[in-house]
Coordinates of C-alpha atoms in Angstrom, one line a residue:
Chain A
M203 CA 0.0 0.0 0.0
A204 CA 1.3 3.5 -0.9
M205 CA 1.0 4.8 2.6
T206 CA 2.9 2.0 4.4
S207 CA 5.6 1.6 1.8
T208 CA 6.9 5.1 2.5
L209 CA 7.0 4.7 6.3
T210 CA 9.8 3.3 8.4
S211 CA 9.1 0.6 11.1
T212 CA 9.2 3.3 13.8
E213 CA 6.8 5.5 11.8
R214 CA 4.5 2.5 11.3
Q215 CA 4.5 1.8 15.0
I216 CA 3.7 5.5 15.8
G217 CA 1.0 5.3 13.1
M218 CA -0.4 2.2 14.8
A219 CA -0.4 3.9 18.2
L220 CA -2.3 6.9 16.7
S221 CA -4.8 4.5 15.1
I222 CA -5.4 2.7 18.4
L223 CA -6.0 6.2 19.9
L224 CA -8.6 6.8 17.2
V225 CA -10.3 3.5 18.0
C226 CA -10.4 4.6 21.7
L227 CA -11.8 8.0 20.8
G228 CA -14.5 6.3 18.7
L229 CA -15.3 3.9 21.5
V230 CA -15.6 6.8 24.0
M231 CA -17.8 8.8 21.6
A232 CA -20.1 5.8 20.9
G233 CA -20.2 4.8 24.5
V234 CA -21.0 8.2 25.9
A235 CA -23.6 9.0 23.2
K236 CA -25.3 5.6 23.1
Q237 CA -27.6 6.8 20.3
G238 CA -27.8 9.2 17.4
P239 CA -25.3 10.6 15.0
M240 CA -22.5 10.9 17.6
M241 CA -22.7 7.2 18.2
V242 CA -22.6 6.4 14.5
H243 CA -19.6 8.8 14.1
G244 CA -17.9 7.0 17.0
G245 CA -18.5 3.8 15.2
M246 CA -16.9 5.2 12.0
A247 CA -13.9 6.3 13.9
V248 CA -13.5 2.8 15.4
A249 CA -13.9 1.2 12.0
L250 CA -11.3 3.6 10.4
G251 CA -8.9 3.1 13.3
L252 CA -9.2 -0.7 13.1
V253 CA -8.5 -0.7 9.3
L254 CA -5.4 1.5 9.9
V255 CA -4.2 -0.7 12.7
F256 CA -4.4 -3.8 10.5
V257 CA -2.9 -2.1 7.5
L258 CA 0.0 -0.6 9.5
G259 CA 0.4 -3.7 11.6
G260 CA 0.5 -6.0 8.6
A261 CA 3.1 -3.7 6.9
L262 CA 5.3 -4.1 10.0
Y263 CA 5.7 -7.8 9.1
D264 CA 5.1 -8.0 5.4
Q265 CA 6.8 -4.9 3.9
P266 CA 10.5 -4.1 3.8
E267 CA 11.9 -0.9 5.2
P268 CA 11.8 1.9 2.6
S269 CA 15.0 2.8 1.0
P270 CA 17.1 5.5 2.8
E271 CA 17.1 7.2 -0.6
R272 CA 13.5 8.3 -0.1
L273 CA 14.9 11.2 2.0
T274 CA 16.4 12.6 -1.1
Q275 CA 13.1 12.5 -2.9
Y276 CA 9.8 14.5 -2.6
D277 CA 7.1 12.8 -0.5
D278 CA 4.3 12.5 -3.1
A279 CA 2.4 9.5 -1.8
P280 CA 0.1 11.5 0.4
I281 CA -0.5 14.0 -2.5
R282 CA -1.6 11.1 -4.7
F283 CA -4.1 10.1 -2.0
G284 CA -5.3 13.7 -1.7
I285 CA -5.9 13.9 -5.5
V286 CA -7.9 10.6 -5.4
M287 CA -10.1 12.0 -2.6
T288 CA -10.5 15.3 -4.5
L289 CA -12.0 13.4 -7.4
I290 CA -14.3 11.2 -5.3
W291 CA -15.7 14.2 -3.5
A292 CA -16.0 16.2 -6.7
V293 CA -18.3 13.5 -8.2
A294 CA -20.2 12.9 -5.0
G295 CA -20.7 16.6 -4.0
M296 CA -21.6 17.8 -7.5
A297 CA -24.0 14.8 -8.0
A298 CA -25.8 15.9 -4.8
G299 CA -25.9 19.5 -6.2
V300 CA -27.4 18.4 -9.5
W301 CA -30.0 16.2 -7.7
L302 CA -31.0 19.2 -5.5
A303 CA -31.2 21.4 -8.6
A304 CA -33.6 18.9 -10.2
L305 CA -35.7 18.8 -7.0
M306 CA -36.2 22.6 -7.2
Y307 CA -37.7 22.1 -10.7
W308 CA -39.5 18.9 -9.7
P309 CA -40.1 18.9 -5.9
E310 CA -42.6 16.0 -6.1
A311 CA -39.6 13.7 -6.8
T312 CA -38.4 14.2 -3.2
P313 CA -38.3 10.7 -1.6
P314 CA -40.5 10.3 1.5
W315 CA -37.6 9.7 3.9
P316 CA -36.3 12.5 6.2
A317 CA -32.7 11.6 5.2
T318 CA -33.3 12.5 1.6
S319 CA -35.1 15.8 2.2
Y320 CA -33.8 18.9 0.5
G321 CA -32.8 20.6 3.8
R322 CA -30.6 17.7 4.8
L323 CA -29.0 17.1 1.4
R324 CA -28.2 20.7 0.7
P325 CA -25.3 20.9 3.2
V326 CA -24.1 17.5 1.8
H327 CA -23.6 19.3 -1.5
T328 CA -22.1 22.5 -0.1
S329 CA -19.7 20.7 2.3
G330 CA -19.0 18.0 -0.2
V331 CA -17.8 20.4 -2.9
I332 CA -16.3 23.1 -0.6
F333 CA -14.5 21.0 1.9
G334 CA -14.4 17.6 0.3
F335 CA -13.5 18.6 -3.3
G336 CA -11.9 22.0 -2.6
G337 CA -10.3 21.1 0.7
N338 CA -8.6 17.9 -0.5
A339 CA -7.4 19.8 -3.6
L340 CA -6.0 22.6 -1.5
I341 CA -4.2 20.2 0.9
A342 CA -2.8 18.0 -1.9
T343 CA -1.6 20.8 -4.1
S344 CA -0.2 22.8 -1.2
L345 CA 2.0 19.9 -0.1
Y346 CA 3.2 19.6 -3.8
V347 CA 3.8 23.3 -4.2
L348 CA 5.4 23.6 -0.8
Q349 CA 8.0 20.9 -1.6
R350 CA 8.8 22.0 -5.1
T351 CA 9.1 25.7 -4.3
S352 CA 11.1 25.0 -1.1
R353 CA 13.1 22.2 -2.7
A354 CA 12.6 20.3 0.6
R355 CA 10.9 17.0 1.5
L356 CA 7.9 17.3 3.9
A357 CA 9.2 17.7 7.4
D358 CA 7.9 14.2 8.4
A359 CA 6.2 11.2 6.8
L360 CA 3.3 10.7 9.2
S361 CA 1.8 14.2 9.5
P362 CA 0.6 14.5 5.9
W363 CA -1.3 11.2 6.3
F364 CA -2.8 12.3 9.6
V365 CA -3.9 15.6 8.0
L366 CA -5.4 14.0 4.9
I367 CA -7.1 11.0 6.6
G368 CA -8.2 13.1 9.5
F369 CA -9.6 15.8 7.2
N370 CA -11.6 13.2 5.2
L371 CA -12.9 11.7 8.4
F372 CA -14.2 15.2 9.3
C373 CA -15.8 15.5 5.8
V374 CA -17.5 12.1 6.2
W375 CA -18.7 13.0 9.7
A376 CA -20.1 16.2 8.3
A377 CA -22.0 14.7 5.3
T378 CA -23.4 11.7 7.3
G379 CA -24.3 14.0 10.2
Y380 CA -26.5 16.2 7.9
V381 CA -28.2 13.1 6.5
M382 CA -29.1 12.0 10.0
G383 CA -30.4 15.5 10.8
Q384 CA -27.5 16.9 12.8
T385 CA -26.5 20.5 12.3
Q386 CA -25.4 23.6 14.2
S387 CA -27.5 25.7 11.8
K388 CA -24.5 27.8 10.8
E389 CA -24.0 28.0 7.1
Y390 CA -20.7 26.3 5.9
A391 CA -20.1 25.5 9.6
E392 CA -22.8 22.9 10.2
P393 CA -20.8 20.1 11.9
E394 CA -21.2 19.7 15.6
W395 CA -18.7 20.5 18.4
Y396 CA -16.8 17.1 18.5
A397 CA -16.3 17.2 14.7
D398 CA -15.1 20.9 15.0
L399 CA -12.6 19.9 17.8
W400 CA -11.3 17.1 15.6
L401 CA -10.8 19.5 12.7
V402 CA -8.8 21.9 15.0
L403 CA -6.4 19.0 15.8
V404 CA -6.1 18.2 12.1
W405 CA -5.6 21.8 11.1
V406 CA -3.0 22.6 13.7
T407 CA -1.0 19.5 12.5
Y408 CA -1.3 20.8 8.9
F409 CA -0.1 24.3 9.9
A410 CA 2.8 22.8 11.9
L411 CA 3.8 20.6 9.0
Y412 CA 3.8 23.6 6.6
I413 CA 5.9 25.8 8.8
R414 CA 8.4 23.0 9.6
T415 CA 8.8 22.2 6.0
L416 CA 9.3 25.8 5.1
A417 CA 11.9 26.0 7.8
R418 CA 13.9 23.3 6.0
R419 CA 13.7 24.9 2.6
A420 CA 16.8 25.0 0.3
E421 CA 15.7 28.3 -1.3
P422 CA 16.4 31.7 0.3
H423 CA 12.9 33.0 -0.5
I424 CA 9.4 31.8 0.2
Y425 CA 7.6 31.7 -3.2
V426 CA 4.4 33.8 -3.2
A427 CA 2.1 30.7 -3.7
N428 CA 3.2 29.6 -0.2
W429 CA 2.1 32.9 1.3
Y430 CA -1.4 32.4 -0.1
Y431 CA -1.5 28.8 1.2
M432 CA -0.3 29.9 4.6
A433 CA -2.9 32.6 4.8
F434 CA -5.5 30.0 3.9
I435 CA -4.3 27.6 6.6
L436 CA -3.9 30.2 9.4
V437 CA -7.0 32.3 8.8
V438 CA -9.3 29.3 8.3
A439 CA -8.1 28.0 11.7
M440 CA -9.0 31.4 13.3
L441 CA -12.4 31.6 11.6
H442 CA -13.2 28.0 12.4
I443 CA -12.4 28.3 16.1
V444 CA -14.2 31.6 16.7
N445 CA -17.3 30.8 14.8
N446 CA -17.7 27.3 16.3
L447 CA -17.3 28.3 19.9
A448 CA -20.2 26.4 21.4
I449 CA -21.4 24.8 24.6
P450 CA -22.5 21.2 24.2
V451 CA -26.0 20.4 25.6
T452 CA -24.4 17.3 27.2
W453 CA -21.1 15.5 26.5
G454 CA -23.1 12.6 25.1
A455 CA -25.1 14.5 22.5
G456 CA -24.1 15.9 19.1
E457 CA -26.0 19.1 20.0
S458 CA -24.8 22.5 21.2
F459 CA -25.6 26.1 21.6
T460 CA -23.3 28.8 20.1
I461 CA -21.8 31.2 22.7
W462 CA -22.8 34.1 20.4
S463 CA -26.3 35.5 20.5
G464 CA -28.5 37.8 18.4
V465 CA -26.9 40.2 16.0
Q466 CA -23.4 39.3 17.3
D467 CA -24.1 35.7 16.2
A468 CA -25.1 36.9 12.8
M469 CA -22.1 39.1 12.5
I470 CA -19.7 36.4 13.6
Q471 CA -21.3 33.9 11.2
W472 CA -20.9 36.2 8.2
W473 CA -17.5 37.3 9.2
Y474 CA -16.8 33.5 9.1
G475 CA -18.9 32.9 6.0
H476 CA -17.4 35.6 3.8
N477 CA -13.9 34.9 5.0
A478 CA -14.5 31.2 4.2
V479 CA -15.0 32.5 0.7
A480 CA -11.9 34.7 1.0
F481 CA -9.4 32.3 2.6
F482 CA -10.8 28.9 1.7
L483 CA -12.2 29.6 -1.7
T484 CA -9.8 32.4 -2.8
A485 CA -6.4 32.6 -1.0
G486 CA -5.5 28.9 -1.3
F487 CA -6.7 28.7 -4.9
L488 CA -4.7 31.8 -5.8
G489 CA -1.7 29.9 -4.4
M490 CA -2.6 27.2 -6.8
L491 CA -2.9 29.7 -9.7
Y492 CA 0.4 31.4 -8.9
Y493 CA 2.2 28.1 -9.1
F494 CA 0.5 26.0 -11.8
L495 CA -0.2 28.7 -14.3
P496 CA 3.3 30.0 -14.7
V497 CA 4.7 26.4 -14.7
R498 CA 2.3 25.2 -17.3
A499 CA 2.8 28.3 -19.5
E500 CA 6.5 28.1 -18.9
R501 CA 6.6 31.8 -18.2
P502 CA 7.3 33.7 -14.9
I503 CA 4.4 35.5 -13.3
W504 CA 3.9 38.8 -15.1
S505 CA 4.6 40.9 -12.0
Y506 CA 5.9 39.3 -8.9
R507 CA 5.7 42.6 -7.0
L508 CA 2.0 42.9 -8.0
S509 CA 1.4 39.5 -6.5
I510 CA 2.8 40.7 -3.2
L511 CA 0.6 43.8 -3.3
S512 CA -2.5 41.7 -4.1
F513 CA -1.7 39.3 -1.3
W514 CA -1.7 42.0 1.4
G515 CA -4.6 43.8 -0.2
I516 CA -6.7 40.6 -0.1
V517 CA -5.6 39.7 3.4
F518 CA -6.4 43.1 4.8
F519 CA -9.6 44.0 2.9
Y520 CA -11.4 40.7 3.0
M521 CA -11.4 40.6 6.8
W522 CA -13.8 43.5 6.9
A523 CA -16.2 42.7 4.1
G524 CA -18.5 40.1 5.8
S525 CA -21.1 42.5 7.1
H526 CA -22.3 43.1 3.5
H527 CA -24.2 39.9 4.0
L528 CA -26.3 41.7 6.6
H529 CA -27.5 44.8 4.8
Y530 CA -30.9 46.0 5.9
T531 CA -30.8 43.9 9.1
A532 CA -30.4 44.8 12.8
L533 CA -26.7 45.1 12.4
P534 CA -25.6 48.8 13.0
Y535 CA -25.8 50.8 9.9
W536 CA -22.1 51.9 10.0
V537 CA -21.0 48.3 10.2
Q538 CA -23.0 47.6 7.1
T539 CA -21.4 50.6 5.4
L540 CA -17.9 49.4 6.5
G541 CA -18.5 46.0 4.9
M542 CA -19.8 47.6 1.7
T543 CA -16.8 50.0 1.5
F544 CA -14.2 47.2 2.0
S545 CA -16.1 45.0 -0.5
V546 CA -15.7 47.7 -3.2
M547 CA -12.1 48.3 -2.3
L548 CA -11.5 44.5 -2.7
L549 CA -11.9 44.9 -6.4
V550 CA -8.4 46.4 -6.6
P551 CA -6.3 43.4 -5.2
S552 CA -8.7 40.9 -6.8
W553 CA -8.4 42.4 -10.3
A554 CA -4.6 42.8 -9.7
S555 CA -4.4 39.0 -9.2
A556 CA -6.7 38.2 -12.2
G557 CA -4.9 40.7 -14.4
N558 CA -1.5 39.4 -13.3
A559 CA -2.5 35.8 -14.2
I560 CA -3.9 36.8 -17.6
A561 CA -0.9 39.0 -18.4
T562 CA 1.4 36.1 -17.6
L563 CA -0.1 34.4 -20.7
N564 CA 1.1 37.2 -23.0
G565 CA 3.4 35.4 -25.5
A566 CA 1.9 32.1 -24.7
W567 CA -1.6 32.4 -26.2
H568 CA -0.8 29.6 -28.7
K569 CA -0.4 27.3 -25.7
V570 CA -3.8 28.4 -24.4
R571 CA -5.3 27.6 -27.7
D572 CA -3.6 24.1 -27.9
D573 CA -3.5 23.0 -24.3
A574 CA -6.9 22.5 -22.6
T575 CA -5.2 22.2 -19.2
L576 CA -3.8 25.7 -19.5
R577 CA -7.1 26.9 -20.9
F578 CA -8.8 25.7 -17.7
M579 CA -6.4 28.0 -15.8
F580 CA -7.0 30.9 -18.1
V581 CA -10.8 30.6 -17.8
A582 CA -10.3 30.3 -14.0
A583 CA -8.5 33.7 -14.0
V584 CA -11.2 35.2 -16.2
F585 CA -14.0 34.0 -13.9
Y586 CA -12.1 35.1 -10.9
G587 CA -12.1 38.6 -12.3
L588 CA -15.7 38.4 -13.3
S589 CA -17.0 37.0 -10.0
T590 CA -15.0 39.4 -7.8
F591 CA -16.4 42.3 -9.8
E592 CA -19.9 40.9 -9.3
G593 CA -19.2 40.4 -5.6
S594 CA -18.1 44.0 -5.1
F595 CA -21.1 45.2 -7.1
L596 CA -23.6 43.0 -5.1
A597 CA -22.2 44.3 -1.9
I598 CA -23.3 47.9 -2.7
R599 CA -26.4 48.5 -0.5
P600 CA -29.0 49.6 -3.1
V601 CA -27.9 46.7 -5.5
N602 CA -28.1 44.3 -2.6
S603 CA -31.7 45.5 -1.9
L604 CA -32.6 43.9 -5.3
S605 CA -30.3 40.9 -5.2
H606 CA -30.4 39.7 -1.6
Y607 CA -32.4 36.5 -0.9
T608 CA -32.7 35.9 -4.7
D609 CA -31.1 33.3 -6.9
W610 CA -28.7 36.0 -8.2
T611 CA -26.6 35.4 -5.1
V612 CA -26.6 31.6 -5.9
G613 CA -25.6 32.4 -9.5
H614 CA -22.8 34.7 -8.2
V615 CA -21.5 32.0 -5.9
H616 CA -21.5 29.4 -8.7
S617 CA -19.7 31.8 -11.0
G618 CA -16.9 31.8 -8.4
T619 CA -17.0 28.1 -7.5
L620 CA -17.6 26.5 -10.9
G621 CA -15.9 29.2 -13.0
W622 CA -13.0 30.0 -10.8
V623 CA -12.4 27.4 -8.1
A624 CA -13.3 24.2 -9.9
M625 CA -11.6 25.3 -13.2
I626 CA -8.2 26.0 -11.4
V627 CA -8.5 22.7 -9.5
F628 CA -9.1 20.8 -12.8
G629 CA -6.2 22.6 -14.4
A630 CA -4.0 21.7 -11.4
I631 CA -5.2 18.0 -11.5
Y632 CA -4.5 17.6 -15.2
S633 CA -1.0 19.1 -14.5
L634 CA -0.3 16.9 -11.5
V635 CA -1.8 13.5 -12.3
P636 CA 0.6 12.5 -15.1
K637 CA 3.6 13.8 -13.1
L638 CA 2.6 12.0 -9.9
W639 CA 1.8 8.8 -11.7
G640 CA 4.9 8.8 -13.8
R641 CA 3.4 9.4 -17.3
E642 CA 4.0 11.9 -20.0
D643 CA 0.3 12.9 -20.4
M644 CA -3.2 11.9 -19.4
A645 CA -4.4 8.6 -20.6
W646 CA -7.2 10.2 -22.7
P647 CA -5.9 13.6 -23.9
R648 CA -9.0 14.3 -26.0
A649 CA -11.2 13.8 -22.9
V650 CA -9.5 16.9 -21.3
E651 CA -10.7 18.9 -24.3
W652 CA -14.2 17.5 -23.9
H653 CA -14.1 18.2 -20.2
F654 CA -13.1 21.8 -20.8
W655 CA -16.1 22.5 -23.1
L656 CA -18.5 20.7 -20.9
A657 CA -17.3 22.7 -17.9
V658 CA -17.4 26.1 -19.7
T659 CA -20.8 25.4 -21.2
G660 CA -22.3 24.1 -18.0
T661 CA -21.0 27.1 -16.0
L662 CA -22.3 29.6 -18.5
I663 CA -25.8 28.0 -18.6
Y664 CA -25.9 27.8 -14.9
V665 CA -24.7 31.3 -14.1
V666 CA -26.7 33.1 -16.8
S667 CA -30.0 31.3 -15.9
L668 CA -29.6 32.2 -12.3
W669 CA -28.7 35.8 -13.1
N670 CA -32.0 36.0 -15.0
A671 CA -33.8 34.1 -12.2
G672 CA -32.5 36.4 -9.5
I673 CA -33.2 39.7 -11.2
T674 CA -36.7 38.5 -12.1
Q675 CA -37.4 37.4 -8.5
G676 CA -36.1 40.7 -7.1
L677 CA -38.2 42.8 -9.5
M678 CA -41.3 40.7 -8.9
W679 CA -40.9 41.0 -5.1
R680 CA -40.6 44.8 -5.2
A681 CA -43.4 45.5 -7.7
Y682 CA -46.4 47.3 -6.4
D683 CA -49.8 48.1 -8.0
E684 CA -51.4 51.5 -7.9
G685 CA -53.1 50.8 -4.6
G686 CA -49.8 50.1 -2.9
A687 CA -50.3 46.3 -2.7
L688 CA -47.7 43.7 -4.0
S689 CA -48.3 43.0 -7.6
Y690 CA -47.2 39.3 -7.3
S691 CA -47.7 36.7 -4.7
F692 CA -44.6 34.8 -3.6
I693 CA -45.8 31.6 -5.2
E694 CA -46.1 33.5 -8.5
S695 CA -42.4 34.4 -8.3
V696 CA -41.6 30.7 -7.6
E697 CA -43.6 29.6 -10.6
A698 CA -41.7 32.2 -12.7
M699 CA -38.4 30.4 -11.8
L700 CA -39.2 27.0 -13.3
P701 CA -37.5 27.5 -16.7
Y702 CA -34.4 28.9 -15.0
Y703 CA -34.3 26.0 -12.6
A704 CA -34.6 23.6 -15.5
A705 CA -31.7 25.4 -17.2
R706 CA -29.7 25.4 -14.0
T707 CA -30.1 21.6 -13.7
L708 CA -28.9 21.2 -17.3
G709 CA -25.9 23.4 -16.6
G710 CA -25.0 21.6 -13.4
G711 CA -25.5 18.3 -15.2
L712 CA -23.0 19.2 -17.9
F713 CA -20.5 20.4 -15.3
L714 CA -21.0 17.1 -13.4
A715 CA -20.5 15.1 -16.7
G716 CA -17.2 16.9 -17.2
A717 CA -16.1 16.1 -13.6
L718 CA -17.0 12.5 -14.1
L719 CA -15.0 12.4 -17.3
C720 CA -12.1 13.9 -15.4
A721 CA -12.3 11.2 -12.7
L722 CA -12.4 8.4 -15.3
N723 CA -9.5 10.0 -17.2
C724 CA -7.5 10.2 -14.0
R725 CA -8.4 6.7 -13.1
A726 CA -7.2 5.4 -16.5
T727 CA -4.0 7.4 -16.2
M728 CA -3.4 6.0 -12.7
C729 CA -4.1 2.4 -13.8
A730 CA -1.9 2.8 -16.9
A731 CA 1.0 4.0 -14.7
G732 CA 1.2 0.6 -13.0
D733 CA 4.4 0.1 -11.1
R734 CA 6.0 3.3 -12.5
V735 CA 4.5 5.4 -9.7
D736 CA 7.5 5.1 -7.4
V737 CA 9.9 5.7 -10.2
S738 CA 8.3 9.1 -10.8
D739 CA 9.1 10.2 -7.3
R740 CA 11.5 12.9 -8.3
P741 CA 14.7 13.8 -6.5
L742 CA 15.1 17.0 -4.6
V743 CA 18.1 18.1 -6.7
A744 CA 18.3 18.2 -10.4
Q745 CA 19.8 15.0 -11.9
P746 CA 21.7 15.5 -15.2
A747 CA 20.7 12.0 -16.4
E748 CA 17.1 13.1 -16.5
Chain B
M143 CA -16.1 57.0 26.6
S144 CA -19.2 57.3 24.5
H145 CA -20.2 55.1 21.6
E146 CA -19.9 58.1 19.2
T147 CA -16.3 58.9 20.4
L148 CA -15.3 55.2 19.8
V149 CA -16.8 55.3 16.3
L150 CA -14.9 58.6 15.6
I151 CA -11.6 57.1 16.8
A152 CA -12.2 54.0 14.7
R153 CA -13.0 56.1 11.7
I154 CA -9.8 58.1 12.0
L155 CA -7.4 55.5 13.1
G156 CA -8.7 52.7 10.9
P157 CA -8.0 54.3 7.6
L158 CA -4.7 55.6 8.8
W159 CA -3.6 52.1 9.9
M160 CA -4.9 50.5 6.8
G161 CA -3.5 53.1 4.5
G162 CA -0.2 53.2 6.3
F163 CA 0.2 49.5 6.2
M164 CA -0.5 49.3 2.4
L165 CA 1.9 52.2 1.9
V166 CA 4.7 50.2 3.6
V167 CA 3.8 47.1 1.5
L168 CA 3.8 49.3 -1.7
I169 CA 7.2 50.8 -0.9
R170 CA 8.8 47.5 0.0
A171 CA 7.3 45.6 -3.0
Y172 CA 8.2 48.3 -5.5
N173 CA 11.6 49.1 -4.2
P174 CA 13.8 49.0 -7.3
R175 CA 16.6 47.3 -5.4
R176 CA 14.4 44.2 -4.9
R177 CA 13.6 43.9 -8.6
A178 CA 16.4 41.5 -9.5
E179 CA 15.6 39.3 -6.6
Q180 CA 11.9 39.3 -7.4
E181 CA 12.7 38.3 -11.0
R182 CA 14.8 35.4 -9.8
I183 CA 12.1 34.2 -7.4
A184 CA 9.4 34.4 -10.2
R185 CA 11.6 32.3 -12.5
S186 CA 12.7 29.8 -9.7
I187 CA 9.6 27.6 -10.2
L188 CA 9.9 27.3 -14.0
P189 CA 10.9 24.0 -15.7
G190 CA 14.7 24.1 -16.2
N191 CA 15.3 25.8 -12.9
D192 CA 16.5 23.8 -10.0
G193 CA 13.1 23.7 -8.3
E194 CA 11.6 21.7 -11.1
A195 CA 14.6 20.5 -13.1
G196 CA 14.4 17.0 -11.6
E197 CA 11.1 16.5 -13.2

């Protein structure tokens, strides 16, 4: 097995000890809870811990010690695992999204069981794509970029496995918890207190691994992509801890009350929510962009100094923008104005990054034309520019009065997540998979082209239909007749949405088909690699023979 | 201290702090003496340089 073959006997023993601790943790959770989602999650931890104990224990006897030469090579085995998990979550999370989109057009199709209701499946989609797909992609690519830009092997062999396996356990706890009806009722922070504590443990290990590896770097500088990745890791930790401060109802129940109340709770939630967009869905993916786009285009970033300026602009301005989610609420007016102002200011560093990426392609446009992988990255930069402009625009109070609570917001979010985040992830995946599995190219190069056009067409259909839907909704809700009464009932505005919801399902379906094609293409590439995987593990220092 | 005074202080110090910080970043990032180093860093990740040459 890939994991055990890279670990020494001592590391396998430590891994076994950690797995036994996981089994104990699961037993305590299940024993204390006795029923409900927390007990099921305890059972999952026990099962995972036992599997790891057997895998690591078996390797202690069956597998030889890894060659000492491994220390002169990059540690890519955990990255390969992270890429596989990225693809699994992509298909699962996006399939849930398409199913939910179809239910909005055809609500009668909702199965009669609580577990399959819209309200329970919706966070399965959001957490599945944001944390499962996006999170695994960020962790995997960050470990790749960290090693290459630092010319250093990861600081230790166990931490990356703990981070990736632990993070995926969190994602599975989250998704299964929602299906069982468990939620904190905080958007994008739905998992309960014990899952949150587990994620803190995983995230601190991730941050420590990143810092320790950077400290071992063979380069005098820290390449700018690492700054973005570090901002992602550090700020997400801060956001996660503050927003999830809660008091459990009892230790044996997966239920809790947040320590925040009233408008402070709303402000903390949207400080978290918008900075999740900023630091989970932007900063880390900008790190990805600043590494993979120049490498693929074989051109240095157009302006390195501009990338530094954008970094600090994004870090400073985003922190204050969250309150634009609470326009026209009980939040003090000046706090709303503050959020609106910083949201508009954010356009400067955001467009600086988008422009920097696009300008990098000057002189390489023939590559963009011929290479679908690079085209994914180019389209990602374009959608990043478009969606950040739209975000600043929607944060302006009078615009927000039309757009808020409508599907325009959903269209805006998907312009960012499909057009920007998913596109840059797919670009990075198509760059990485052949390298990590020791091949020249993907197994089906034509399928990359097909995926690109499915993704672009799906995104455009999805986003344009929800722009129309949202503006129509907003205008219908604010229309009055001569007597001052509302011109339309709410249900009339729902009925008006049906064609847009059908188009949205089609757009999402096309995007999902592309993701599925990507997963199959990657699987074919991995299978074709066979035993060459370990050969591809590249040395830290250039080898003339290669 | 009244709420209004706090808001006034925040309105004065906030922009000064933000503007000042961004000015420092601007001056450091665009210092001509750092240009050669920045160019080297930007090129360090490209194929053919040491960072990727092993690939």
